[in-house]
Amino acid sequence: MDEGGADVDPIGMGLVTKAASEEATKVGGHLLTRVFGPSADEIGTALARWTAYRVGNVKRIVEGADRKGGDREGGVSPRVAHRVLEDGSWSDDTVVVDYLSGVLAGSRSLDGRDDRGVVWCTLISGMSALQLRAHY
């Protein structure tokens, strides 16, 4: 990471996201138990599935970006990383994952400050999977 904190390692981001999700699930579970009592188990199970779903989608995007980016040097702007991972975590469609992993891979720059991918992520996220398939 450079002094400005601009470089983002997509693989590391995925691992951090997973760890944060696991910790949030633990903390959230205690809060749910206090608030909902016995029904908290059902809610906790649903939240765990939801978290696993999103983390799984992020993992697929990051793995795709790694394949597409190869040995390309540099990092990804935090703005791009945030948009790709936040928007992409909600979709398990293979074409959406493919497009967003391409944005993530293409957003690597030596200084990690190139944030042009934000526009592409906004465009992709604004389209349905069906619309993206028509373009694909």
PDB file of C-alpha atoms in Angstrom:
ATOM      1  CA  MET A   1       0.000   0.000   0.000  1.00  0.00           C
ATOM      2  CA  ASP A   2       1.349   3.430  -0.819  1.00  0.00           C
ATOM      3  CA  GLU A   3       1.490   6.308   1.652  1.00  0.00           C
ATOM      4  CA  GLY A   4      -1.855   7.687   0.462  1.00  0.00           C
ATOM      5  CA  GLY A   5      -3.579   4.372   1.167  1.00  0.00           C
ATOM      6  CA  ALA A   6      -4.869   4.121  -2.413  1.00  0.00           C
ATOM      7  CA  ASP A   7      -3.829   0.567  -3.348  1.00  0.00           C
ATOM      8  CA  VAL A   8      -6.466  -2.089  -2.787  1.00  0.00           C
ATOM      9  CA  ASP A   9      -5.621  -5.768  -3.183  1.00  0.00           C
ATOM     10  CA  PRO A  10      -8.802  -7.492  -4.457  1.00  0.00           C
ATOM     11  CA  ILE A  11      -7.922 -10.853  -2.873  1.00  0.00           C
ATOM     12  CA  GLY A  12      -7.094  -9.233   0.447  1.00  0.00           C
ATOM     13  CA  MET A  13     -10.308  -7.200   0.233  1.00  0.00           C
ATOM     14  CA  GLY A  14     -12.283 -10.419  -0.170  1.00  0.00           C
ATOM     15  CA  LEU A  15     -10.637 -11.971   2.897  1.00  0.00           C
ATOM     16  CA  VAL A  16     -11.232  -8.840   4.966  1.00  0.00           C
ATOM     17  CA  THR A  17     -14.858  -8.750   3.825  1.00  0.00           C
ATOM     18  CA  LYS A  18     -15.355 -12.363   4.865  1.00  0.00           C
ATOM     19  CA  ALA A  19     -13.775 -11.810   8.296  1.00  0.00           C
ATOM     20  CA  ALA A  20     -15.832  -8.655   8.866  1.00  0.00           C
ATOM     21  CA  SER A  21     -19.001 -10.478   7.859  1.00  0.00           C
ATOM     22  CA  GLU A  22     -18.292 -13.313  10.273  1.00  0.00           C
ATOM     23  CA  GLU A  23     -17.677 -10.878  13.137  1.00  0.00           C
ATOM     24  CA  ALA A  24     -20.783  -8.859  12.264  1.00  0.00           C
ATOM     25  CA  THR A  25     -22.811 -12.069  12.319  1.00  0.00           C
ATOM     26  CA  LYS A  26     -21.545 -12.875  15.840  1.00  0.00           C
ATOM     27  CA  VAL A  27     -22.272  -9.388  17.189  1.00  0.00           C
ATOM     28  CA  GLY A  28     -25.601  -9.218  15.385  1.00  0.00           C
ATOM     29  CA  GLY A  29     -26.556 -12.629  16.751  1.00  0.00           C
ATOM     30  CA  HIS A  30     -26.225 -11.449  20.355  1.00  0.00           C
ATOM     31  CA  LEU A  31     -28.293  -8.359  19.619  1.00  0.00           C
ATOM     32  CA  LEU A  32     -30.975 -10.423  17.862  1.00  0.00           C
ATOM     33  CA  THR A  33     -31.212 -12.768  20.844  1.00  0.00           C
ATOM     34  CA  ARG A  34     -31.758  -9.841  23.213  1.00  0.00           C
ATOM     35  CA  VAL A  35     -34.377  -8.235  20.987  1.00  0.00           C
ATOM     36  CA  PHE A  36     -36.251 -11.199  19.487  1.00  0.00           C
ATOM     37  CA  GLY A  37     -35.766 -13.976  22.023  1.00  0.00           C
ATOM     38  CA  PRO A  38     -36.397 -17.515  20.719  1.00  0.00           C
ATOM     39  CA  SER A  39     -37.145 -16.410  17.146  1.00  0.00           C
ATOM     40  CA  ALA A  40     -33.608 -14.992  16.944  1.00  0.00           C
ATOM     41  CA  ASP A  41     -32.307 -18.415  15.880  1.00  0.00           C
ATOM     42  CA  GLU A  42     -34.412 -18.325  12.724  1.00  0.00           C
ATOM     43  CA  ILE A  43     -33.397 -14.739  11.994  1.00  0.00           C
ATOM     44  CA  GLY A  44     -29.731 -15.570  12.638  1.00  0.00           C
ATOM     45  CA  THR A  45     -29.894 -18.506  10.239  1.00  0.00           C
ATOM     46  CA  ALA A  46     -31.413 -16.290   7.551  1.00  0.00           C
ATOM     47  CA  LEU A  47     -28.727 -13.628   8.090  1.00  0.00           C
ATOM     48  CA  ALA A  48     -25.960 -16.239   7.862  1.00  0.00           C
ATOM     49  CA  ARG A  49     -27.350 -17.466   4.521  1.00  0.00           C
ATOM     50  CA  TRP A  50     -27.616 -13.880   3.287  1.00  0.00           C
ATOM     51  CA  THR A  51     -24.047 -13.093   4.349  1.00  0.00           C
ATOM     52  CA  ALA A  52     -22.720 -16.292   2.779  1.00  0.00           C
ATOM     53  CA  TYR A  53     -24.562 -15.416  -0.442  1.00  0.00           C
ATOM     54  CA  ARG A  54     -23.001 -11.959  -0.681  1.00  0.00           C
ATOM     55  CA  VAL A  55     -19.521 -13.112   0.332  1.00  0.00           C
ATOM     56  CA  GLY A  56     -19.730 -15.908  -2.243  1.00  0.00           C
ATOM     57  CA  ASN A  57     -20.606 -13.402  -4.960  1.00  0.00           C
ATOM     58  CA  VAL A  58     -17.724 -11.118  -3.948  1.00  0.00           C
ATOM     59  CA  LYS A  59     -15.385 -14.105  -4.036  1.00  0.00           C
ATOM     60  CA  ARG A  60     -16.452 -14.923  -7.608  1.00  0.00           C
ATOM     61  CA  ILE A  61     -15.899 -11.310  -8.715  1.00  0.00           C
ATOM     62  CA  VAL A  62     -12.451 -11.130  -7.106  1.00  0.00           C
ATOM     63  CA  GLU A  63     -11.414 -14.492  -8.569  1.00  0.00           C
ATOM     64  CA  GLY A  64     -12.589 -13.350 -12.011  1.00  0.00           C
ATOM     65  CA  ALA A  65     -10.645 -10.097 -11.678  1.00  0.00           C
ATOM     66  CA  ASP A  66      -7.553 -12.045 -10.682  1.00  0.00           C
ATOM     67  CA  ARG A  67      -7.856 -14.272 -13.770  1.00  0.00           C
ATOM     68  CA  LYS A  68      -8.432 -11.294 -16.060  1.00  0.00           C
ATOM     69  CA  GLY A  69      -5.776  -9.055 -14.511  1.00  0.00           C
ATOM     70  CA  GLY A  70      -3.064 -11.683 -14.469  1.00  0.00           C
ATOM     71  CA  ASP A  71       0.236 -10.326 -13.253  1.00  0.00           C
ATOM     72  CA  ARG A  72      -0.730  -6.713 -13.837  1.00  0.00           C
ATOM     73  CA  GLU A  73       0.959  -4.415 -11.334  1.00  0.00           C
ATOM     74  CA  GLY A  74      -0.749  -1.895  -9.090  1.00  0.00           C
ATOM     75  CA  GLY A  75      -3.892  -1.533  -7.066  1.00  0.00           C
ATOM     76  CA  VAL A  76      -7.515  -0.535  -7.430  1.00  0.00           C
ATOM     77  CA  SER A  77      -8.994   2.774  -6.318  1.00  0.00           C
ATOM     78  CA  PRO A  78     -11.006   2.377  -3.099  1.00  0.00           C
ATOM     79  CA  ARG A  79     -13.966   4.057  -4.846  1.00  0.00           C
ATOM     80  CA  VAL A  80     -13.957   1.440  -7.594  1.00  0.00           C
ATOM     81  CA  ALA A  81     -13.398  -1.433  -5.172  1.00  0.00           C
ATOM     82  CA  HIS A  82     -16.289  -0.289  -2.988  1.00  0.00           C
ATOM     83  CA  ARG A  83     -18.741   0.109  -5.880  1.00  0.00           C
ATOM     84  CA  VAL A  84     -17.817  -3.178  -7.561  1.00  0.00           C
ATOM     85  CA  LEU A  85     -17.928  -5.208  -4.352  1.00  0.00           C
ATOM     86  CA  GLU A  86     -21.044  -3.556  -2.918  1.00  0.00           C
ATOM     87  CA  ASP A  87     -23.080  -3.696  -6.123  1.00  0.00           C
ATOM     88  CA  GLY A  88     -21.685  -7.041  -7.223  1.00  0.00           C
ATOM     89  CA  SER A  89     -22.334  -8.776  -3.927  1.00  0.00           C
ATOM     90  CA  TRP A  90     -26.056  -8.690  -4.678  1.00  0.00           C
ATOM     91  CA  SER A  91     -25.867 -10.599  -7.969  1.00  0.00           C
ATOM     92  CA  ASP A  92     -24.987 -14.202  -8.627  1.00  0.00           C
ATOM     93  CA  ASP A  93     -25.643 -13.918 -12.368  1.00  0.00           C
ATOM     94  CA  THR A  94     -22.571 -15.094 -14.301  1.00  0.00           C
ATOM     95  CA  VAL A  95     -22.707 -12.252 -16.840  1.00  0.00           C
ATOM     96  CA  VAL A  96     -22.977  -9.576 -14.130  1.00  0.00           C
ATOM     97  CA  VAL A  97     -20.079 -11.202 -12.266  1.00  0.00           C
ATOM     98  CA  ASP A  98     -18.061 -11.324 -15.502  1.00  0.00           C
ATOM     99  CA  TYR A  99     -18.648  -7.647 -16.293  1.00  0.00           C
ATOM    100  CA  LEU A 100     -17.865  -6.452 -12.773  1.00  0.00           C
ATOM    101  CA  SER A 101     -14.754  -8.617 -12.510  1.00  0.00           C
ATOM    102  CA  GLY A 102     -13.611  -7.007 -15.766  1.00  0.00           C
ATOM    103  CA  VAL A 103     -14.127  -3.542 -14.303  1.00  0.00           C
ATOM    104  CA  LEU A 104     -12.172  -4.528 -11.204  1.00  0.00           C
ATOM    105  CA  ALA A 105      -9.322  -6.043 -13.245  1.00  0.00           C
ATOM    106  CA  GLY A 106      -9.230  -3.096 -15.636  1.00  0.00           C
ATOM    107  CA  SER A 107      -9.153  -0.583 -12.803  1.00  0.00           C
ATOM    108  CA  ARG A 108      -5.714  -1.552 -11.564  1.00  0.00           C
ATOM    109  CA  SER A 109      -3.222   1.272 -11.872  1.00  0.00           C
ATOM    110  CA  LEU A 110       0.307   1.742 -10.598  1.00  0.00           C
ATOM    111  CA  ASP A 111      -0.727   4.439  -8.146  1.00  0.00           C
ATOM    112  CA  GLY A 112      -4.139   2.893  -7.369  1.00  0.00           C
ATOM    113  CA  ARG A 113      -5.920   6.194  -7.946  1.00  0.00           C
ATOM    114  CA  ASP A 114      -7.565   5.650 -11.332  1.00  0.00           C
ATOM    115  CA  ASP A 115     -11.273   5.691 -10.522  1.00  0.00           C
ATOM    116  CA  ARG A 116     -12.718   5.603 -14.057  1.00  0.00           C
ATOM    117  CA  GLY A 117     -14.207   2.211 -13.215  1.00  0.00           C
ATOM    118  CA  VAL A 118     -16.806   3.918 -10.994  1.00  0.00           C
ATOM    119  CA  VAL A 119     -18.650   5.097 -14.105  1.00  0.00           C
ATOM    120  CA  TRP A 120     -18.581   1.618 -15.659  1.00  0.00           C
ATOM    121  CA  CYS A 121     -19.781   0.047 -12.429  1.00  0.00           C
ATOM    122  CA  THR A 122     -22.668   2.514 -12.272  1.00  0.00           C
ATOM    123  CA  LEU A 123     -23.611   1.702 -15.857  1.00  0.00           C
ATOM    124  CA  ILE A 124     -23.436  -2.061 -15.292  1.00  0.00           C
ATOM    125  CA  SER A 125     -25.305  -1.883 -11.984  1.00  0.00           C
ATOM    126  CA  GLY A 126     -28.046   0.157 -13.612  1.00  0.00           C
ATOM    127  CA  MET A 127     -28.791  -2.596 -16.112  1.00  0.00           C
ATOM    128  CA  SER A 128     -30.669  -5.820 -15.537  1.00  0.00           C
ATOM    129  CA  ALA A 129     -28.945  -9.153 -16.062  1.00  0.00           C
ATOM    130  CA  LEU A 130     -31.123  -9.609 -19.158  1.00  0.00           C
ATOM    131  CA  GLN A 131     -29.953  -6.278 -20.614  1.00  0.00           C
ATOM    132  CA  LEU A 132     -26.332  -7.214 -19.940  1.00  0.00           C
ATOM    133  CA  ARG A 133     -26.850 -10.584 -21.626  1.00  0.00           C
ATOM    134  CA  ALA A 134     -28.164  -8.796 -24.722  1.00  0.00           C
ATOM    135  CA  HIS A 135     -24.976  -6.730 -24.801  1.00  0.00           C
ATOM    136  CA  TYR A 136     -22.712  -9.699 -24.024  1.00  0.00           C
TER     137      TYR A 136
END
